[in-house]
XYZ file of C-alpha atoms in Angstrom:
655
model
C -1.897 72.444 92.154
C -0.376 75.609 90.953
C -1.725 77.601 88.114
C 1.263 76.612 86.038
C 0.674 72.909 86.689
C -2.984 73.237 85.789
C -2.109 74.851 82.490
C 0.419 72.126 81.758
C -2.076 69.436 82.597
C -4.637 70.984 80.354
C -2.151 71.162 77.516
C -0.845 67.607 77.859
C -4.140 66.050 78.774
C -5.483 66.754 75.343
C -2.551 65.016 73.690
C -2.808 61.987 75.951
C -6.463 61.750 75.296
C -5.943 61.843 71.541
C -3.740 58.733 71.715
C -6.232 56.839 73.746
C -9.018 57.263 71.190
C -8.416 55.260 67.884
C -8.837 57.020 64.564
C -11.260 54.969 62.339
C -9.239 55.749 59.243
C -6.150 54.108 60.711
C -8.136 51.032 61.775
C -9.398 50.611 58.205
C -5.851 50.470 56.873
C -4.965 47.884 59.528
C -7.649 45.600 58.133
C -6.559 46.220 54.531
C -2.977 45.376 55.429
C -4.043 42.263 57.289
C -6.175 41.172 54.365
C -3.311 41.587 51.952
C -1.036 39.570 54.204
C -3.635 36.791 54.464
C -4.086 36.751 50.690
C -0.342 36.561 50.124
C 0.134 33.772 52.636
C -2.890 31.868 51.253
C -1.625 32.205 47.699
C 1.794 30.946 48.642
C 0.296 28.072 50.603
C -2.045 27.199 47.725
C 0.784 27.159 45.231
C 3.047 25.163 47.508
C 0.468 22.709 48.824
C -2.111 22.371 46.059
C -0.378 23.394 42.808
C 2.944 21.699 43.339
C 1.840 18.884 41.038
C 0.950 21.336 38.278
C 4.282 23.134 38.653
C 6.044 19.804 38.586
C 4.206 18.920 35.404
C 5.233 22.219 33.765
C 8.812 21.673 34.834
C 8.680 18.140 33.437
C 7.424 19.405 30.107
C 10.232 21.918 29.961
C 13.110 19.600 30.742
C 11.954 16.214 29.394
C 11.498 14.928 25.848
C 10.100 11.711 24.382
C 11.577 9.899 21.372
C 9.540 7.223 19.577
C 11.215 4.452 17.572
C 8.968 2.568 15.075
C 8.852 -1.196 15.261
C 9.879 -3.259 12.214
C 7.026 -4.146 9.872
C 5.742 -7.694 9.739
C 6.780 -10.046 6.938
C 4.607 -11.109 3.990
C 4.721 -14.737 2.815
C 3.225 -16.794 0.020
C 0.958 -19.754 0.793
C 3.988 -22.050 1.239
C 5.624 -19.573 3.648
C 8.171 -18.390 1.125
C 9.221 -14.854 2.047
C 7.809 -12.250 -0.360
C 8.447 -9.113 1.702
C 10.733 -8.758 4.706
C 13.097 -6.291 6.319
C 16.751 -5.644 5.597
C 19.263 -3.647 7.603
C 19.686 -0.090 6.354
C 23.140 1.273 7.168
C 23.789 4.959 7.814
C 26.534 7.066 9.314
C 25.138 9.542 11.833
C 26.388 12.426 13.928
C 25.285 12.562 17.559
C 24.596 16.278 17.949
C 24.256 16.039 21.744
C 27.953 15.284 22.001
C 28.957 18.409 20.037
C 27.731 21.091 22.431
C 31.220 22.241 23.469
C 32.624 21.912 19.951
C 29.801 24.027 18.537
C 30.555 26.786 21.064
C 34.255 26.668 20.192
C 33.533 26.683 16.464
C 31.169 29.620 16.887
C 33.890 31.659 18.639
C 36.549 30.664 16.113
C 34.458 31.831 13.172
C 33.573 35.077 14.953
C 37.265 35.818 15.641
C 38.163 35.071 12.032
C 35.667 37.694 10.860
C 37.158 40.232 13.270
C 40.757 39.440 12.261
C 39.824 39.895 8.653
C 38.801 43.466 9.421
C 35.177 42.841 8.533
C 33.664 43.936 11.812
C 30.745 45.696 10.197
C 29.989 42.583 8.122
C 30.103 40.128 11.015
C 26.967 37.929 10.844
C 24.443 37.945 13.642
C 24.709 35.475 16.505
C 22.067 33.231 14.907
C 23.812 33.305 11.538
C 27.158 32.499 13.138
C 25.508 29.611 14.937
C 24.198 28.146 11.671
C 27.588 28.601 9.980
C 29.265 26.841 12.913
C 26.865 23.899 12.664
C 27.488 23.385 8.957
C 31.241 23.841 9.347
C 31.463 21.296 12.151
C 29.166 18.773 10.436
C 31.194 19.061 7.214
C 34.394 18.496 9.154
C 33.026 15.182 10.446
C 31.603 14.258 7.037
C 35.036 14.838 5.503
C 36.410 12.159 7.825
C 33.833 9.756 6.385
C 34.598 10.898 2.833
C 38.284 10.169 3.396
C 37.514 6.610 4.508
C 34.994 5.871 1.728
C 36.730 7.927 -1.006
C 33.667 10.121 -1.506
C 33.101 13.859 -1.753
C 29.670 14.387 -0.215
C 28.630 17.781 1.154
C 26.364 18.691 4.054
C 22.873 19.801 3.085
C 22.499 23.149 4.911
C 18.706 23.241 4.752
C 18.395 19.676 5.980
C 20.796 20.338 8.864
C 18.876 23.475 9.864
C 15.573 21.528 9.920
C 17.194 18.849 12.048
C 18.294 21.383 14.663
C 14.830 22.927 14.675
C 12.769 19.744 14.849
C 14.863 16.768 15.916
C 17.872 18.024 17.828
C 17.736 15.023 20.147
C 18.063 12.487 17.330
C 21.295 11.557 15.555
C 21.756 13.514 12.326
C 22.206 11.224 9.278
C 25.227 12.291 7.250
C 25.028 9.419 4.749
C 22.138 6.979 4.370
C 21.623 3.544 2.815
C 25.309 2.622 2.732
C 26.460 -0.599 1.152
C 27.415 -3.443 3.519
C 31.032 -2.961 2.398
C 31.054 0.743 3.322
C 29.333 -0.065 6.596
C 32.018 -2.617 7.481
C 34.801 -0.199 6.510
C 33.384 2.563 8.738
C 32.723 0.147 11.568
C 36.397 -0.746 11.523
C 37.857 2.757 11.133
C 35.644 5.035 13.275
C 36.591 5.439 16.968
C 34.233 3.864 19.459
C 33.864 7.077 21.483
C 33.404 9.390 18.488
C 30.147 11.352 17.991
C 30.387 9.949 14.467
C 28.884 6.453 14.425
C 27.441 3.903 12.039
C 23.762 3.241 12.574
C 21.595 0.306 11.532
C 17.836 0.602 10.989
C 15.273 -1.334 8.931
C 14.206 -0.913 5.321
C 11.733 -3.041 3.356
C 13.239 -6.005 1.521
C 11.697 -7.486 -1.631
C 13.692 -10.628 -2.491
C 11.890 -11.164 -5.818
C 12.058 -7.618 -7.174
C 9.051 -6.925 -9.355
C 7.220 -10.198 -8.691
C 3.605 -9.516 -7.632
C 4.500 -5.819 -7.305
C 0.949 -4.499 -7.713
C -0.400 -7.012 -5.223
C 2.258 -6.530 -2.555
C 2.535 -2.738 -2.809
C 5.319 -0.697 -1.234
C 5.911 1.623 1.718
C 6.869 5.271 2.067
C 8.603 7.183 4.885
C 6.218 8.402 7.538
C 6.644 10.587 10.639
C 3.293 9.567 12.131
C 4.659 7.108 14.685
C 2.483 6.322 17.690
C 3.252 4.276 20.804
C 0.211 2.927 22.595
C 0.373 2.594 26.372
C 3.721 4.358 26.555
C 3.754 7.284 28.946
C 4.713 10.819 28.044
C 1.821 11.854 25.802
C 2.034 15.318 27.355
C 5.734 15.717 26.515
C 7.207 17.125 23.353
C 7.612 14.029 21.199
C 10.197 13.452 18.491
C 9.330 10.452 16.287
C 12.051 8.708 14.308
C 10.986 8.066 10.731
C 8.838 5.006 10.223
C 6.987 3.719 7.161
C 3.384 3.322 6.091
C 1.891 1.161 3.368
C 1.337 2.648 -0.053
C -0.656 0.438 -2.370
C -1.362 -3.274 -2.394
C -1.276 -5.460 0.701
C 1.186 -3.074 2.367
C -1.587 -0.467 2.464
C -4.582 -2.766 2.930
C -3.064 -4.460 5.987
C -0.923 -1.561 7.201
C -2.328 -1.697 10.737
C -1.507 -5.412 10.945
C 1.992 -5.122 9.513
C 2.941 -2.034 11.511
C 5.224 -2.835 14.407
C 4.671 -1.637 17.958
C 6.755 1.467 18.508
C 9.252 1.698 21.339
C 10.452 4.859 22.973
C 12.605 6.674 25.481
C 12.124 9.662 27.758
C 15.160 11.796 28.653
C 16.069 15.133 30.163
C 17.396 18.160 28.299
C 19.399 21.160 29.474
C 18.253 24.787 28.929
C 19.926 24.822 25.504
C 17.936 21.762 24.430
C 20.772 19.232 24.480
C 20.169 15.787 25.912
C 21.648 14.876 29.298
C 22.026 11.335 30.686
C 18.806 10.087 32.277
C 18.957 6.305 32.888
C 16.155 6.466 35.468
C 13.492 7.503 32.933
C 11.236 5.051 31.020
C 12.496 3.122 27.987
C 10.730 0.517 25.819
C 12.031 -1.548 22.908
C 10.044 -1.657 19.636
C 8.272 -4.884 18.603
C 7.920 -6.246 15.060
C 4.479 -6.218 13.457
C 2.393 -9.287 12.679
C 3.186 -11.288 9.569
C 0.799 -11.952 6.693
C 0.456 -15.266 4.871
C -1.033 -14.655 1.450
C -2.810 -17.069 -0.861
C -0.308 -16.403 -3.650
C 1.802 -19.260 -4.963
C 5.212 -17.780 -5.783
C 6.065 -20.489 -8.326
C 2.839 -19.906 -10.260
C 3.162 -16.121 -9.993
C 6.658 -16.200 -11.493
C 5.514 -18.575 -14.234
C 2.660 -16.230 -15.198
C 4.813 -13.103 -15.218
C 7.569 -14.733 -17.253
C 5.007 -16.013 -19.770
C 3.480 -12.527 -20.181
C 6.983 -11.113 -20.563
C 7.161 -7.658 -22.138
C 3.527 -7.715 -23.221
C 0.858 -5.607 -21.561
C -1.736 -7.668 -19.791
C -2.818 -9.631 -16.753
C -3.276 -13.163 -15.476
C -5.344 -14.387 -12.539
C -5.485 -17.913 -11.117
C -7.936 -18.938 -8.387
C -8.394 -22.018 -6.239
C -11.800 -23.224 -7.425
C -12.999 -24.544 -4.078
C -11.935 -21.736 -1.739
C -11.556 -18.650 -3.923
C -7.961 -18.160 -2.763
C -6.028 -16.228 -5.410
C -2.946 -18.173 -6.532
C -1.774 -15.689 -9.170
C -2.467 -11.990 -9.587
C -0.093 -10.778 -12.293
C -0.112 -7.436 -14.088
C 2.329 -6.151 -16.701
C 4.013 -3.716 -17.030
C 5.105 -3.810 -13.417
C 7.872 -2.202 -11.376
C 10.819 -3.258 -9.246
C 9.794 -2.979 -5.601
C 13.458 -2.860 -4.561
C 13.668 0.622 -6.078
C 11.109 1.806 -3.512
C 13.277 0.849 -0.558
C 14.006 3.028 1.289
C 12.343 5.459 -1.159
C 11.793 5.854 -4.885
C 13.641 8.582 -6.742
C 11.854 10.956 -9.077
C 13.619 9.232 -11.962
C 11.986 5.924 -11.009
C 8.563 7.558 -10.734
C 8.908 9.319 -14.096
C 9.981 6.090 -15.774
C 6.958 4.249 -14.344
C 4.643 6.996 -15.524
C 6.091 6.713 -19.023
C 5.480 2.950 -19.099
C 2.050 3.099 -17.489
C 3.274 0.695 -14.835
C 1.150 1.918 -11.912
C -2.158 0.338 -12.892
C -3.009 -3.140 -11.650
C -4.589 -4.492 -14.840
C -5.607 -7.745 -13.160
C -8.007 -5.837 -10.902
C -8.611 -2.518 -12.668
C -8.061 -3.352 -16.324
C -11.538 -3.285 -17.870
C -11.959 -4.760 -21.354
C -14.643 -6.251 -23.573
C -14.395 -9.990 -22.775
C -14.775 -11.105 -26.386
C -15.771 -14.711 -27.031
C -15.116 -15.780 -23.443
C -18.502 -14.134 -22.774
C -20.126 -16.781 -24.961
C -20.030 -19.086 -21.934
C -22.301 -16.625 -20.115
C -24.574 -16.308 -23.181
C -24.749 -20.112 -23.348
C -25.817 -20.430 -19.701
C -28.413 -17.676 -20.074
C -29.814 -19.254 -23.260
C -29.940 -22.765 -21.803
C -31.646 -21.624 -18.606
C -34.253 -19.671 -20.555
C -34.814 -22.495 -23.025
C -33.893 -20.272 -25.969
C -31.278 -22.823 -27.097
C -30.749 -26.538 -26.508
C -27.639 -28.715 -26.840
C -28.978 -30.635 -29.839
C -30.695 -27.949 -31.903
C -29.069 -25.988 -34.720
C -30.526 -22.505 -34.505
C -28.712 -21.118 -37.585
C -26.779 -22.104 -40.697
C -23.437 -20.305 -40.451
C -22.207 -19.220 -43.871
C -19.605 -16.830 -42.494
C -21.823 -13.757 -42.700
C -25.382 -12.706 -41.917
C -27.498 -9.586 -41.780
C -29.096 -8.394 -38.572
C -31.447 -5.423 -38.744
C -30.086 -4.664 -42.203
C -26.414 -4.629 -41.156
C -23.801 -7.250 -42.071
C -22.348 -9.297 -39.219
C -19.478 -11.713 -39.706
C -18.096 -14.879 -38.200
C -14.592 -13.797 -37.241
C -13.126 -17.243 -36.700
C -11.341 -17.110 -40.039
C -12.757 -20.399 -41.358
C -15.447 -19.160 -43.697
C -18.530 -21.002 -42.385
C -19.626 -23.697 -39.913
C -22.966 -24.735 -41.410
C -25.736 -25.942 -39.116
C -23.611 -26.049 -36.001
C -24.765 -27.446 -32.637
C -23.979 -25.913 -29.257
C -20.941 -28.072 -28.416
C -19.252 -27.313 -31.713
C -20.343 -23.658 -31.621
C -18.403 -23.275 -28.366
C -15.438 -25.321 -29.620
C -15.155 -23.415 -32.904
C -16.332 -20.107 -31.381
C -18.972 -19.556 -34.061
C -19.994 -15.898 -33.838
C -23.083 -16.257 -36.007
C -24.471 -19.029 -33.795
C -24.117 -16.767 -30.754
C -25.535 -13.682 -32.508
C -28.803 -15.550 -32.848
C -28.512 -17.265 -29.474
C -28.296 -13.803 -27.936
C -31.255 -12.476 -29.904
C -33.368 -15.501 -28.916
C -32.290 -15.161 -25.288
C -32.825 -11.332 -25.212
C -30.400 -8.730 -23.852
C -32.366 -8.372 -20.622
C -31.946 -12.081 -19.863
C -28.229 -12.065 -20.709
C -27.678 -8.998 -18.522
C -29.654 -10.543 -15.658
C -27.544 -13.721 -15.909
C -24.318 -11.713 -15.886
C -25.505 -9.858 -12.798
C -26.441 -13.164 -11.191
C -22.763 -14.075 -11.607
C -21.946 -10.638 -10.082
C -20.030 -9.462 -13.118
C -21.443 -5.993 -12.501
C -19.956 -5.691 -8.993
C -16.600 -5.253 -7.322
C -15.172 -8.603 -6.303
C -14.275 -7.377 -2.815
C -10.703 -8.643 -2.996
C -8.475 -7.382 -0.148
C -6.759 -4.688 -2.181
C -7.276 -0.927 -1.979
C -8.628 0.961 -4.945
C -10.642 -1.726 -6.742
C -12.663 0.310 -9.227
C -16.295 -0.170 -10.154
C -16.054 0.198 -13.910
C -17.441 -3.083 -15.165
C -20.394 -2.649 -17.510
C -23.198 -5.140 -18.068
C -25.445 -3.294 -20.526
C -29.121 -3.679 -21.369
C -31.664 -1.385 -23.089
C -32.353 0.560 -19.907
C -28.614 1.088 -19.287
C -28.019 2.369 -22.819
C -30.882 4.833 -22.596
C -29.598 6.077 -19.245
C -25.926 6.249 -20.294
C -26.195 7.405 -23.919
C -29.768 8.581 -24.304
C -30.224 6.131 -27.166
C -32.437 3.162 -27.933
C -31.291 -0.455 -28.082
C -30.923 -2.275 -31.401
C -30.671 -5.928 -32.371
C -27.084 -5.247 -33.401
C -26.365 -4.285 -29.790
C -27.709 -7.664 -28.694
C -25.571 -9.457 -31.292
C -22.441 -7.658 -30.119
C -23.270 -8.235 -26.466
C -23.746 -11.968 -26.996
C -20.117 -12.355 -28.130
C -18.662 -10.049 -25.463
C -18.296 -6.959 -27.667
C -20.104 -3.644 -27.755
C -20.613 -2.067 -24.348
C -19.626 -5.025 -22.150
C -16.568 -4.441 -19.937
C -15.111 -6.697 -17.260
C -11.775 -7.190 -15.507
C -9.525 -10.271 -15.627
C -10.203 -10.843 -11.913
C -13.962 -10.825 -12.519
C -13.587 -13.317 -15.370
C -11.372 -15.573 -13.237
C -14.085 -15.571 -10.558
C -16.627 -16.365 -13.280
C -14.530 -19.299 -14.507
C -14.166 -20.639 -10.957
C -17.933 -20.365 -10.433
C -18.677 -22.257 -13.659
C -16.140 -24.891 -12.599
C -18.045 -25.446 -9.317
C -21.428 -25.192 -11.009
C -22.352 -22.187 -8.894
C -22.962 -18.475 -9.481
C -20.460 -16.678 -7.291
C -16.831 -16.834 -6.174
C -15.452 -14.394 -3.621
C -11.705 -14.044 -4.154
C -9.312 -13.686 -1.240
C -5.588 -12.989 -0.950
C -5.279 -14.498 2.529
C -4.301 -18.133 2.927
C -6.115 -20.372 5.381
C -5.209 -24.075 5.172
C -8.557 -24.877 6.807
C -10.650 -22.565 4.649
C -13.943 -24.287 3.774
C -15.198 -24.726 0.232
C -17.293 -21.823 -1.007
C -20.914 -22.677 -1.598
C -23.353 -20.437 -3.445
C -26.493 -20.824 -5.517
C -26.373 -23.446 -8.276
C -26.081 -22.266 -11.860
C -29.265 -24.182 -12.570
C -28.293 -26.285 -15.584
C -29.440 -29.841 -16.109
C -26.854 -32.611 -16.344
C -27.186 -32.708 -20.145
C -26.886 -28.938 -20.437
C -23.814 -28.823 -18.221
C -22.191 -31.694 -20.090
C -22.754 -29.897 -23.399
C -21.162 -26.739 -22.015
C -18.131 -28.617 -20.636
C -17.734 -30.704 -23.801
C -17.624 -27.535 -25.878
C -15.050 -25.938 -23.548
C -12.857 -29.036 -23.588
C -13.144 -29.119 -27.387
C -11.709 -25.592 -27.426
C -8.472 -26.974 -25.925
C -8.297 -30.170 -28.012
C -9.350 -29.146 -31.524
C -10.416 -25.516 -31.266
C -8.652 -22.185 -30.950
C -6.693 -23.248 -27.814
C -5.590 -26.656 -29.095
C -1.944 -25.731 -28.535
C -2.561 -26.797 -24.927
C -2.912 -30.421 -26.045
C -1.243 -30.638 -29.455
C 2.031 -28.707 -29.173
C 4.642 -30.311 -26.950
C 5.943 -27.078 -25.443
C 2.467 -26.074 -24.232
C 0.934 -29.447 -23.354
C -0.090 -30.185 -19.781
C 0.314 -33.970 -19.664
C -2.543 -36.010 -18.259
C -4.793 -33.010 -17.567
C -8.144 -32.336 -19.246
C -8.713 -28.599 -19.578
C -11.985 -26.747 -20.151
C -11.356 -23.384 -21.754
C -12.587 -20.612 -24.002
C -10.572 -18.133 -26.014
C -11.635 -14.665 -26.995
C -10.441 -11.766 -29.116
C -11.976 -8.402 -28.347
C -11.604 -5.358 -30.562
C -11.546 -1.812 -29.221
C -11.775 0.071 -32.549
C -8.890 2.453 -33.143
C -7.269 1.626 -29.812
C -6.238 -1.972 -29.124
C -7.105 -5.624 -29.397
C -7.410 -7.909 -26.381
C -6.513 -11.609 -26.449
C -8.499 -13.522 -23.797
C -8.456 -17.025 -22.385
C -10.436 -18.456 -19.476
C -10.149 -22.038 -18.280
C -10.313 -24.499 -15.392
C -8.735 -27.897 -14.783
C -8.825 -30.804 -14.385
C -12.180 -31.022 -16.112
C -13.503 -33.924 -14.064
C -12.536 -32.355 -10.711
C -11.682 -28.663 -11.171
C -9.019 -27.311 -8.820
C -7.690 -24.192 -10.540
C -9.436 -21.569 -12.677
C -7.758 -18.862 -14.733
C -8.367 -15.739 -16.781
C -5.761 -14.072 -18.985
C -6.055 -10.838 -20.967
C -3.213 -9.569 -23.198
C -3.293 -6.213 -24.969
C -2.202 -5.739 -28.576
C -2.046 -2.737 -30.872
C -5.115 -1.993 -32.953
C -4.912 -3.764 -36.277
C -2.718 -6.626 -35.068
C -3.973 -10.181 -35.390
C -4.282 -10.812 -31.676
C -5.903 -14.110 -30.750
C -6.618 -15.677 -27.397
C -5.290 -19.054 -28.509
C -1.954 -17.619 -29.653
C -1.267 -14.922 -27.060
C -3.274 -15.695 -23.892
C -3.449 -19.513 -23.826
C 0.390 -19.868 -23.608
C 0.304 -17.944 -20.316
C -2.271 -20.387 -18.971
C -0.092 -23.262 -20.157
C 2.899 -21.997 -18.165
C 0.850 -21.678 -14.980
C -0.992 -24.980 -15.371
C 2.225 -26.884 -16.077
C 3.805 -25.467 -12.933
C 0.643 -26.115 -10.901
C 0.352 -29.755 -11.910
C 4.096 -30.266 -11.585
C 3.568 -29.499 -7.886
C 0.407 -31.613 -7.634
C -0.957 -34.703 -9.305
C -4.051 -34.194 -11.506
C -6.295 -34.964 -8.536
C -4.871 -31.960 -6.703
C -2.647 -33.724 -4.170
C 0.524 -31.746 -3.372
C 3.689 -33.436 -4.565
C 6.186 -30.882 -3.249
C 6.259 -27.428 -1.755
C 8.326 -24.356 -2.464
C 11.473 -23.963 -0.400
C 10.692 -21.925 2.686
C 12.777 -18.964 3.658
C 15.003 -19.488 6.700
């Protein structure tokens, strides 16, 4: 090899050798690159193979919506299956926004061009503002078509329309609600079938008897909280159509029973949020709620309310054997029809002014007056403080107790040495002042508590208050920080002073006395097979009970409630009635006329309590103002049944 070749070999040999030996730095980058490629491929594979379901779920949430439609509420019936509360069609004219997508775009451009033509380029609203203007303009254009047909001049509510686009774009927008059947028929005839403007029928509560039993039945209010059990799509954006929920009375107490089962639909939306046809997605029809059969007797309820009339007060009638409430009337009341579909502020203000919200039958608490003498009698007889045939006092119309004058307020001067039967019949206050003192306030209070007059009745209505008062010396010291005096006992014995009870409690008391037992649990649910209630016996001997019943019957034949047997318009033919009137004074406030009773005396079927308010200073008497209400109910009751309690006819059922 020549010298030149050797030099060339030496020079090139080094280069060749350098390519044969790998540089560690380059190898490191090979591994980094390979790792990155593996990570990328793994990530793509993971997303494609393992997260496809998650991506599908996200996509579904983006392009699908769920609409829930509430089911109609169940009906409410009286004991004879006469409809008290049902559903009526509510007619509206609605605009299907989904069908206006192209028109909205055109309207948006038209308004924008008009601004530019007017030379107001610098004052052109923003895109969002133009969009809102276009919506109102287009909606008003369609509403004007309706106005032309119905001869109206309604305007679109801009704020309401904006909220609809924000929250319920996929639902039809109501232009006019609660149309009359005549307007509905006119629109049905004149509007094109393929128009985005359509008449729409939904349900609203129907009260065929207006204000009858208003406090007991209650009303409903609009509610967006619509739920659909076992209907898929919980993870989707859900738009509920307005439903209703109970507000007061049975509508509230049994809301979960009356609520219908909601239906629903799932559909697709485009990127702008407008609905697109999707017949392959789930759809379920709503189902009406369960019906409720109450214990109320509509005929008796109407009779009681008409008899009370414009007075303020309450009447309660109870089936003696079962405790089922036949009448629960409270005045002033309100027209339930004005709450469907919703009450106006004017209606609410008017009810506030009349004090019509309060259910006086359940939450009206008053001194029971002389009706409480029946309780004092039972307590005294059981203790042995009084007997049927012993005159404990000579009534001269007035007496002094602990140095204070106490009067017999029956208006007849004096009764002399009166026995128990006649003391009840003539409602002799002085007899019962001393009967109470002999019995002691502790014993009277214990007897009242034995009859559960100090407790809620537990009737199936929301909001029953616990404001009844059965006082005794310990209660007065705790409540007022004062001692107990004999005058307190005298007042308590005739149902005055601190004693307070509700008409419902006194009706339960009357039913218990009628059965000869100590407790009656009232119920507003009718069960034709409901067994007779049985509780502890009152504990009177036959002679004691006969004396009590004789005195109560005497009240309705020759005493303060004799109008029930002596005046033709109030007589209940062929029926013996045991009753007791009462007049309670609330000094400086009002007087309360009371009457409790049960009938027929020999086999009691119905018990009642009535309390009517009168202005302070008026001569309000149980026999003149409360007993006539009982007469109206008893006459209707026994017109439907013979005196033994056998039904003669039933109310006409709703179709």
